[in-house]
XYZ file of C-alpha atoms in Angstrom:
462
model
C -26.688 4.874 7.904
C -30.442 3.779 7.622
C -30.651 6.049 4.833
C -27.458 4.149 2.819
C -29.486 0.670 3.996
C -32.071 1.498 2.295
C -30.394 2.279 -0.868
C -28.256 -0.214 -0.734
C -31.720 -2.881 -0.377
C -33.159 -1.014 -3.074
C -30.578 -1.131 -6.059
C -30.079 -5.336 -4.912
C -33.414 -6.125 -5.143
C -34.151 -4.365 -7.982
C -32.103 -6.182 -10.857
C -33.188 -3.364 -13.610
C -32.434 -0.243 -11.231
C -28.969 -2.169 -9.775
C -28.574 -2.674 -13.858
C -28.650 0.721 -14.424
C -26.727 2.006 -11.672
C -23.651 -0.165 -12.899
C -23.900 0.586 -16.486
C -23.711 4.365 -15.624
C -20.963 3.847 -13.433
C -19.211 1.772 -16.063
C -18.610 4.809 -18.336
C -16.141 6.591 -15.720
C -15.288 3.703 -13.798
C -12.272 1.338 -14.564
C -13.705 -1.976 -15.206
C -13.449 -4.012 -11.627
C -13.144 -0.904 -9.562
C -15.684 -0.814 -7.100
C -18.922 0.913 -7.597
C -20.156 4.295 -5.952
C -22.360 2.384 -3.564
C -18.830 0.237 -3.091
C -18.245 -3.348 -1.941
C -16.502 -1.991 1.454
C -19.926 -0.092 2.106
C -22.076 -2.982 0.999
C -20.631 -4.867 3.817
C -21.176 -2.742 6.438
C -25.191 -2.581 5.182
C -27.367 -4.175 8.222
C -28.841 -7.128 5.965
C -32.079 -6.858 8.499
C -33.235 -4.776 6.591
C -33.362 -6.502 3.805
C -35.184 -9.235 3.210
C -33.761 -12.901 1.881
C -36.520 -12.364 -1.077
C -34.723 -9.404 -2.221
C -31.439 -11.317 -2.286
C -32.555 -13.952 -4.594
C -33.511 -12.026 -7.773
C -29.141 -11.979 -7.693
C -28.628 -15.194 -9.698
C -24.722 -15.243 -9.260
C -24.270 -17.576 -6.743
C -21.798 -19.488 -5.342
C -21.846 -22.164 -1.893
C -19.588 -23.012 0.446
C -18.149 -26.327 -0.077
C -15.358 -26.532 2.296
C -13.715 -23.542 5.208
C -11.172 -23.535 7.867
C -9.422 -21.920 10.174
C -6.360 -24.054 10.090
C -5.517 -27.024 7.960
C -4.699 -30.631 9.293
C -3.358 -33.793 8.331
C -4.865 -37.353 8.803
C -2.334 -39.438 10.485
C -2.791 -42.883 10.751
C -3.339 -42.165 15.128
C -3.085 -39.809 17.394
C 0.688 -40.275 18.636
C 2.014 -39.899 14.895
C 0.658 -36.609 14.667
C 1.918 -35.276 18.149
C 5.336 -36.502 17.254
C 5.520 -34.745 13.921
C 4.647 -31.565 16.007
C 7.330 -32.067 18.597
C 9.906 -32.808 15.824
C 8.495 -29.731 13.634
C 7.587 -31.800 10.902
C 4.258 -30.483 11.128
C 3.997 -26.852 12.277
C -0.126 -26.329 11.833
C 0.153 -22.263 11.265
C 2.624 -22.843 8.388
C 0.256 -24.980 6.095
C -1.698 -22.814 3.183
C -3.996 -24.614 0.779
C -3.066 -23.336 -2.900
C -4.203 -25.351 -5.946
C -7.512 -27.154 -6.531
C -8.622 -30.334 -8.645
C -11.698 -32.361 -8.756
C -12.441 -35.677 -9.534
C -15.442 -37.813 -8.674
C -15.623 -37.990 -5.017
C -12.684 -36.338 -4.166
C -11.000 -32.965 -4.336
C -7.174 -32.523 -4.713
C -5.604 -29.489 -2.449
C -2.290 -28.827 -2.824
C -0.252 -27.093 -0.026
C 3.165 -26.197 -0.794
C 6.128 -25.543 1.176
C 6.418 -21.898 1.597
C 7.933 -22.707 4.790
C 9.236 -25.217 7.202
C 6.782 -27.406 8.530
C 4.506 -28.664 5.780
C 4.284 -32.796 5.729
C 2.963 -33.385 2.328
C 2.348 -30.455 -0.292
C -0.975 -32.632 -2.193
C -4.134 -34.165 -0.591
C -7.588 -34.992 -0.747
C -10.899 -34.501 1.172
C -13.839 -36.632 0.374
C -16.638 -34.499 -2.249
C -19.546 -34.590 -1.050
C -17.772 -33.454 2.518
C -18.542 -35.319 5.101
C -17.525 -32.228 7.276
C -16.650 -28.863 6.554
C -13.436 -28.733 8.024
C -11.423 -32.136 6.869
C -8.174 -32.953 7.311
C -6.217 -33.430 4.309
C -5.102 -37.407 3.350
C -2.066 -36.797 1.974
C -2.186 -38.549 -1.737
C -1.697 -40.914 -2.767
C -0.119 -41.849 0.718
C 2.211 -40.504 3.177
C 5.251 -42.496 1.296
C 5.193 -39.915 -1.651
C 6.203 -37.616 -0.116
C 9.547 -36.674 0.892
C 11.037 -34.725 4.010
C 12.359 -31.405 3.786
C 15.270 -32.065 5.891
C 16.310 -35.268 4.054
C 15.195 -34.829 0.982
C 14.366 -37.900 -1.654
C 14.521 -35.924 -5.408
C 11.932 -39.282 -6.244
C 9.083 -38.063 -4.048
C 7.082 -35.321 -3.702
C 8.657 -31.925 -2.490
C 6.148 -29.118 -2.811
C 3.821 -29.290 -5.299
C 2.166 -25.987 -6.427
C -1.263 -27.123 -8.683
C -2.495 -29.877 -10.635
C -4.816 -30.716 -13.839
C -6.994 -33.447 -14.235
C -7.361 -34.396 -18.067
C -9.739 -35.951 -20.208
C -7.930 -39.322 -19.625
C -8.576 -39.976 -15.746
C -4.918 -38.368 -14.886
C -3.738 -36.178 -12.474
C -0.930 -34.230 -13.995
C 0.881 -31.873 -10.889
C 4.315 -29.606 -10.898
C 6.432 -30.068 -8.141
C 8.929 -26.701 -8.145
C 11.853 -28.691 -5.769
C 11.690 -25.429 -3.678
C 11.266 -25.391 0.326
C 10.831 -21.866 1.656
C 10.226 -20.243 -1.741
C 9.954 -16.810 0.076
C 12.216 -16.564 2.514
C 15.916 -18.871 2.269
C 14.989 -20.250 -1.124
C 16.258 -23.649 -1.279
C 15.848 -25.383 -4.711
C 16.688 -28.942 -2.891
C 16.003 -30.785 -6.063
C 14.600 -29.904 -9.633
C 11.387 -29.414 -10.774
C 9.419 -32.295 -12.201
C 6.529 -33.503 -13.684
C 4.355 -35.986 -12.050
C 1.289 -38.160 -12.857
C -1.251 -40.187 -11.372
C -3.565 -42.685 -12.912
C -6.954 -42.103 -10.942
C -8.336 -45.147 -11.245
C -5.826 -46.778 -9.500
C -4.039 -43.978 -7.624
C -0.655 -45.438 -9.222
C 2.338 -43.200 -10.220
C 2.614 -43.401 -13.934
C 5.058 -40.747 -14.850
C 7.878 -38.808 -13.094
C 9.275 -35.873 -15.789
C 12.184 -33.876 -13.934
C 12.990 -30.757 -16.155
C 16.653 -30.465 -17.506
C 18.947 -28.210 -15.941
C 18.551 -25.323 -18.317
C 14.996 -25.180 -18.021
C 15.434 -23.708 -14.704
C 17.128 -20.733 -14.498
C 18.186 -18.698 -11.090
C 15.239 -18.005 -9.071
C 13.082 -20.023 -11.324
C 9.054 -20.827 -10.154
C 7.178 -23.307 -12.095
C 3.733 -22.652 -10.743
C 0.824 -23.735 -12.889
C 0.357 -26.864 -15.509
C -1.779 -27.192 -18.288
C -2.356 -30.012 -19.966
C -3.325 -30.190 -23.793
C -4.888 -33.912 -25.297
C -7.828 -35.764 -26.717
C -9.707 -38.596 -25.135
C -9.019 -40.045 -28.214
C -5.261 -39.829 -28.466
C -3.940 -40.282 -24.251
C -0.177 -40.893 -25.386
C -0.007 -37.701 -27.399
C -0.461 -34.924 -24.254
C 1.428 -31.713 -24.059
C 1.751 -30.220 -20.658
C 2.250 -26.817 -20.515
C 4.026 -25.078 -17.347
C 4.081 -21.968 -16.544
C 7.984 -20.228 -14.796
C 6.398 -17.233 -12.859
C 9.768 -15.765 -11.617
C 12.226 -15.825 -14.933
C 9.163 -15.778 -17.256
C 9.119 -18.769 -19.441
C 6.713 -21.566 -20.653
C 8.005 -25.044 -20.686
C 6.291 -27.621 -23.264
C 6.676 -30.931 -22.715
C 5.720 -33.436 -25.064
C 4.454 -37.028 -23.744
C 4.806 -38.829 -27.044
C 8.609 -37.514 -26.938
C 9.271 -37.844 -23.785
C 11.096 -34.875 -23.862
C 10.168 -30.385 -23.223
C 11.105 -27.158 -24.948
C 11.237 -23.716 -23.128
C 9.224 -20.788 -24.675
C 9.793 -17.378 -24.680
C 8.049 -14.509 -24.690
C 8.100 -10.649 -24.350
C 4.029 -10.505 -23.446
C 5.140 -13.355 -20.377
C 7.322 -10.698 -18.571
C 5.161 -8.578 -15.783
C 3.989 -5.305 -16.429
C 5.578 -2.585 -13.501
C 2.254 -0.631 -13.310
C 0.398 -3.847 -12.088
C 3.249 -4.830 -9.460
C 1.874 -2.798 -6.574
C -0.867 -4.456 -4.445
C -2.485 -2.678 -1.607
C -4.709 -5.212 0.211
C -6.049 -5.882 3.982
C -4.259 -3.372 5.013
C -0.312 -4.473 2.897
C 1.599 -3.187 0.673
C 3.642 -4.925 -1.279
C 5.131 -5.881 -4.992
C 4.730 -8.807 -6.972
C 6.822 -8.846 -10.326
C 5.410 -12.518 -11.313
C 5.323 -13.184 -14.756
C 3.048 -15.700 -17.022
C 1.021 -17.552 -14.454
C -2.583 -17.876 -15.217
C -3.451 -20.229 -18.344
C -6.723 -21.896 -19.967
C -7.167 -23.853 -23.291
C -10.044 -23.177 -25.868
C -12.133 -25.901 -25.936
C -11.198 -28.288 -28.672
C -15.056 -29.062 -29.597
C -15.590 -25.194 -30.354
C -12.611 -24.974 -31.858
C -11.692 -28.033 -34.272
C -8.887 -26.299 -36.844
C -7.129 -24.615 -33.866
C -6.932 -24.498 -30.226
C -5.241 -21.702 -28.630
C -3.600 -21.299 -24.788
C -5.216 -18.226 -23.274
C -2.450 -16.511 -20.769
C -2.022 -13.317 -18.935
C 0.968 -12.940 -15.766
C -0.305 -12.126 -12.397
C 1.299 -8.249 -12.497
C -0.624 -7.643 -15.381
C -3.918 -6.168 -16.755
C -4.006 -7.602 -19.989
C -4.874 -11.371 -21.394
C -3.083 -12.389 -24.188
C -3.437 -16.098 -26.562
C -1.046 -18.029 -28.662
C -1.649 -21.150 -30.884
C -1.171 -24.020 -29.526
C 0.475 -25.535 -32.101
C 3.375 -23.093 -31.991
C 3.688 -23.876 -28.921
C 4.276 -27.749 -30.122
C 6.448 -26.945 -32.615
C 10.055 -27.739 -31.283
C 11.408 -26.606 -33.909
C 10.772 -23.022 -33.625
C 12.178 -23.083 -30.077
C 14.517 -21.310 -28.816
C 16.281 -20.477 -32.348
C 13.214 -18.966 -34.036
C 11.815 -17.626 -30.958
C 12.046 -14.008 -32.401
C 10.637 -14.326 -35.711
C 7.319 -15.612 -33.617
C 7.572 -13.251 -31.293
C 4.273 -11.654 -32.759
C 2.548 -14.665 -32.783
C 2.238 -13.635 -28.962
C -1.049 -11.589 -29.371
C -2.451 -9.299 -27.158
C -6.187 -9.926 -26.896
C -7.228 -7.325 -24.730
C -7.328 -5.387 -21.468
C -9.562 -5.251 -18.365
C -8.117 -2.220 -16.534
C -7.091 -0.901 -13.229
C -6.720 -3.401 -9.938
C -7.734 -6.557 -12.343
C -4.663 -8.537 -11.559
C -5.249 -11.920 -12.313
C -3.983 -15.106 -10.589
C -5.507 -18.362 -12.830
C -8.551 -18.611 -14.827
C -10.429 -21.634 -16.992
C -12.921 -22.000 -19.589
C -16.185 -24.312 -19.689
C -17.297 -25.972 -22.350
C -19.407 -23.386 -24.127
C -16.423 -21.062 -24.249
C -16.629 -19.172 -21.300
C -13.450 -18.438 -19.386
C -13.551 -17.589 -15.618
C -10.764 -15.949 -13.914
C -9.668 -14.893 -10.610
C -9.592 -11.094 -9.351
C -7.040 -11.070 -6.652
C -6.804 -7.574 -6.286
C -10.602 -7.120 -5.446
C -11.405 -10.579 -4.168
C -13.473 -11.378 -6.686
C -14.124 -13.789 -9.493
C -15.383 -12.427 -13.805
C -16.207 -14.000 -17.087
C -15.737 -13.624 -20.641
C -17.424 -15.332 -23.703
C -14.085 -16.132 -25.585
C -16.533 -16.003 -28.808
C -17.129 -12.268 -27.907
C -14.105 -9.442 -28.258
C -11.909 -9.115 -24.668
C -13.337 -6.082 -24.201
C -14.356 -4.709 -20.967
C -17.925 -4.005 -22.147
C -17.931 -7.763 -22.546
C -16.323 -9.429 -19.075
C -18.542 -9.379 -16.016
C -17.654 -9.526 -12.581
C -19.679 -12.260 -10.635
C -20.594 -9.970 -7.576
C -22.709 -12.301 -5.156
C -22.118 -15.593 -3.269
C -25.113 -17.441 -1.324
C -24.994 -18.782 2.429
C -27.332 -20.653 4.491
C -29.088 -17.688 6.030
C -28.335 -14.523 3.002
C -26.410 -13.288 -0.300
C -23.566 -11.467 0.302
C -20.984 -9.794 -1.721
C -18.413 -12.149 -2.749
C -15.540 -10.566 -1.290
C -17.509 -10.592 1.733
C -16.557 -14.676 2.274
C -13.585 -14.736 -0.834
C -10.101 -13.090 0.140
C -7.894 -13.258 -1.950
C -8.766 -16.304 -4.669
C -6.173 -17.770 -5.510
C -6.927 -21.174 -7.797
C -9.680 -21.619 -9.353
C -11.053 -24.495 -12.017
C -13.609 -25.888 -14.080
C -14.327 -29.133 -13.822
C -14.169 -31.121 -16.785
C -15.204 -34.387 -15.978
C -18.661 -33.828 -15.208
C -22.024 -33.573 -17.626
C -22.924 -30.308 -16.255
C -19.905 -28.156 -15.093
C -18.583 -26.133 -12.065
C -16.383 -23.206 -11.187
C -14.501 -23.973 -8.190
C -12.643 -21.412 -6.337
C -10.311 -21.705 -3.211
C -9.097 -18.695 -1.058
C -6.248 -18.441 1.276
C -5.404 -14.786 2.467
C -1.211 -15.480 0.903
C -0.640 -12.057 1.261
C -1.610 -12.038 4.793
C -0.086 -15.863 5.558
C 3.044 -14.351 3.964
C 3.876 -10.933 5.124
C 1.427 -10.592 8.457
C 0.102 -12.834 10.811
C -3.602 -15.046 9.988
C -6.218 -14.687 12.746
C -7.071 -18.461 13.453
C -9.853 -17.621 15.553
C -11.414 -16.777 11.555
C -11.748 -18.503 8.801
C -9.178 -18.098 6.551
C -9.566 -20.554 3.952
C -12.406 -21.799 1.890
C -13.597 -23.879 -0.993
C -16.595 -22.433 -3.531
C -18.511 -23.656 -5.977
C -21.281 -22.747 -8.242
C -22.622 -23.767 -11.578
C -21.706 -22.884 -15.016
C -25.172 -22.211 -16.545
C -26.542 -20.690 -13.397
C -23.602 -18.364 -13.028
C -23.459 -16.655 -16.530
C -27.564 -16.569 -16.818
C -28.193 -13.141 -17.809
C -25.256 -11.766 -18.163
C -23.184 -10.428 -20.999
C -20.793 -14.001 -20.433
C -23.650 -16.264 -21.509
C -23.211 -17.645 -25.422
C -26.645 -18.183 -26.111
C-alpha cells in the first residue's frame, strides 16, 4: 500500500514522468479508460503522503461552487413549506438538479419532474453564493409554475435545460411530462419558453405542434443559434432524445421543422452502463449539442452533436438545418450531410458538451465521471481530446471523479469577458434506479476557467 502511495505521489508531482506514463498507456488503452495506476486506486492513495506542493504542478482545476445533500425550495415562510410537505407537493428526496445556466449574479438550475413531488422544475441561487447549500427561488416566481395534479398547459411543467443567448434571454424546453420514468404522463405538450433577463418578464411561449411529438417523445436539450446583431432572427434547436429527432424552430417565422437523421439514433454497443455498482440500458438518442463559434467561423457555423449511447461526435451545417425546405421531403437526399467527425472510444458516453470562444468544446464523460476537450480547429481524433483529470478543494487536488458523479449538464458561459466551464452532478442513475445516501453529498456545482483549464494541453489553440 505504502509502496503504491508512493508511486502514485511520484507520477502526480512529476508532470513529465505522469506525461509519460499516460502517453504509453495511450497506445493500448481506449481513450478515457482508466490508466494502469487507475482512478479507483488513486482514490484510495493516503494523500498524507503527499504533499499540497506536489498537487499544484496539476493545472486542471476546477472549485466547488455550490453542493448538497438535498435540494430545497424558498417559500415565502415557514408554514407554506410544511403544508406543501403534508399535501405532497413537495416531497424533498424526489427533487434532482439537472440543467445549468449562468447569468450575472445568478445561476439557473433546473429540476424536472421525474417524479411526484417536485414544486417548480427552474430556479435560481444567488452567484457569488452566499452559502453553499441554497435553496432554490423558483423563477421567475412561484406563479409560473403549474401543479402536477391540476395542471395549467400555460405554466411551467418540467423543464429539462435552458440557454442563455447573446441577447440577455433565457430560452428553456419544457417536455409536458410528469414521471418521465415511471407512469409517463405527457399532461400537456412540449413548449418553448423565454425570459427577458433584464426584466425577468415572459416574452415567448412556443408549444410544439402535435406531430412534432411522437409516442414516447423527450425533448431534452435547446440550443439556440443568433447574432447580437440580429435578436429577432434566432433559431432554437431542440434536441427529442427518445424518438430521435431535432426540432428547428425559427423566431422570425414563428413557426419549427423536425429533422431527421440516421447518425441521431443510439448506437446498441454504447447502451450498457455499469456504474456505482448498476446496471442498466440507456437507448437515448441525439442529446448533447454545441455551436461553432460564429467569430471563428464567419462563412459557416456548424451544430456539433453526438446521442448519449454513443461514442462518436458528429456536425451538420447549420444552415441545413434552417432550410425548411429540405425538411421532411428532402430529408434523404441530405442524409450525408450528417457527417461523422470522429470517435473517442470505449466508456466515452457523452451527456452535453459546449465550446468557448477560441474553439474549444468541453463535454461531459458520464460513464467515467469525468469532464475532456477538443480544439474543434484540430481533427476529432483521440490523440487530440484530453480528459481534464484533477479538481482543487480547500485543503488538496483530487481526481475529478473523486467529487464529480455522474456530470450531467455542463456549459460555457458566454456572457462573460473571460469564460467558464460549469459542470453540475447529480448521481441520476442512482436517484433513479437505487436509493441516494443523504447523509452525502450528492449534488454539486463546478467551475473552472477556460484558459487555465486547457494550459498545456493538446486542447489549447495557441
Amino acid at each position: 500500500m505504502v509502496l503504491t502511495c508512493l508511486i502514485a505521489c511520484w507520477l502526480i508531482s512529476n508532470s513529465n514522468a505522469y506525461d509519460s506514463f499516460y502517453s504509453v498507456e495511450l497506445e493500448t488503452t481506449p481513450y478515457l479508460q482508466p490508466l494502469s495506476l487507475n482512478q479507483q486506486n488513486v482514490k484510495t492513495v493516503d494523500t498524507a503522503l503527499c504533499s499540497r506542493k506536489q498537487y499544484t504542478k496539476v493545472q486542471q482545476l476546477f472549485e466547488i461552487v455550490n453542493e448538497w445533500r438535498k435540494l430545497d425550495f424558498e417559500y415565502s415562510t415557514y408554514e407554506q413549506r410544511q403544508q406543501a410537505i403534508i399535501k405532497r407537493e413537495f416531497i424533498v428526496e424526489h427533487t434532482l438538479p439537472l440543467g445549468i445556466d449562468i447569468y450575472q449574479n445568478r445561476i439557473f438550475i433546473t429540476t424536472p419532474r421525474w417524479k411526484d413531488g417536485v414544486p417548480a422544475s427552474l430556479g435560481t441561487i444567488p452567484f457569488p453564493p452566499s452559502e453553499i447549500s441554497p435553496a432554490l427561488k423558483p423563477y421567475p416566481n412561484w406563479d409560473a409554475h403549474s401543479s402536477s395534479h391540476t395542471p395549467d398547459c400555460g405554466k411551467l411543467i418540467s423543464v429539462y435545460r435552458t440557454y442563455v443567448d447573446v441577447c440577455q434571454r433565457l430560452w428553456l424546453i419544457d417536455s409536458g411530462i410528469v414521471n418521465a420514468t415511471g407512469e409517463r404522463n405527457q399532461i400537456c405538450l412540449p413548449k418553448i419558453v423565454v425570459y427577458d433577463l433584464t426584466t425577468d418578464k415572459k416574452l415567448l411561449s412556443y408549444e410544439f405542434p402535435s406531430e412534432h411529438v411522437k409516442e414516447d417523445s423527450l425533448y431534452t436539450n435547446i440550443v439556440v443559434d443568433v447574432a447580437s446583431d440580429r435578436c429577432g432572427d434566432a433559431y432554437a434547436y431542440v434536441t427529442d432524445v427518445w424518438r430521435f429527432g431535432i426540432v428547428v424552430y425559427s423566431l422570425g417565422k414563428g413557426r419549427s421543422w423536425r429533422v431527421t437523421n440516421f447518425n441521431f439514433f443510439p448506437n446498441p454497443a454504447a447502451s450498457d452502463f455499469q456504474i456505482y455498482g448498476l446496471n442498466f440500458q440507456w437507448l437515448d438518442g441525439v442529446f448533447g449539442m454545441s455551436l461553432s463559434p460564429s467569430s471563428l467561423f464567419r462563412t459557416e457555423r456548424f451544430l456539433y452533436f453526438h446521442p448519449m449511447a454513443s461514442f462518436k461526435e458528429f456536425k451538420v451545417s447549420t444552415a441545413l438545418l434552417q432550410d425548411e425546405s429540405v425538411w421532411p421531403d428532402k430529408a434523404q437526399e441530405v442524409a450525408k450531410a450528417f457527417i461523422e467527425i470522429g470517435d473517442r472510444g470505449p466508456n466515452s458516453q457523452s451527456s452535453t458538451s459546449g465550446i468557448a470562444r477560441n474553439g474549444v468544446m468541453f463535454f461531459t464523460q458520464v460513464h467515467l465521471d469525468g469532464i475532456a476537450c477538443w480544439d474543434t480547429a484540430k481533427s476529432y481524433s483521440r490523440n487530440n481530446l484530453q480528459k481534464l483529470f484533477y479538481i482543487k478543494t480547500n485543503n488538496e487536488s483530487l481526481p475529478l471523479s473523486s467529487l464529480i458523479q455522474f456530470p450531467n449538464d455542463l456549459k460555457v458561459d458566454g456572457n462573460t469577458d473571460v469564460q467558464s466551464v460549469w459542470v453540475i452532478s447529480n448521481r441520476l442513475p442512482v436517484f433513479l434506479y437505487s436509493q441516494l445516501d443523504y447523509s452525502d453529498i450528492n449534488f454539486r456545482i463546478l467551475r473552472a476557467n477556460v484558459s487555465d483549464l486547457i494550459k498545456d494541453t493538446v486542447c489549447d489553440p495557441l
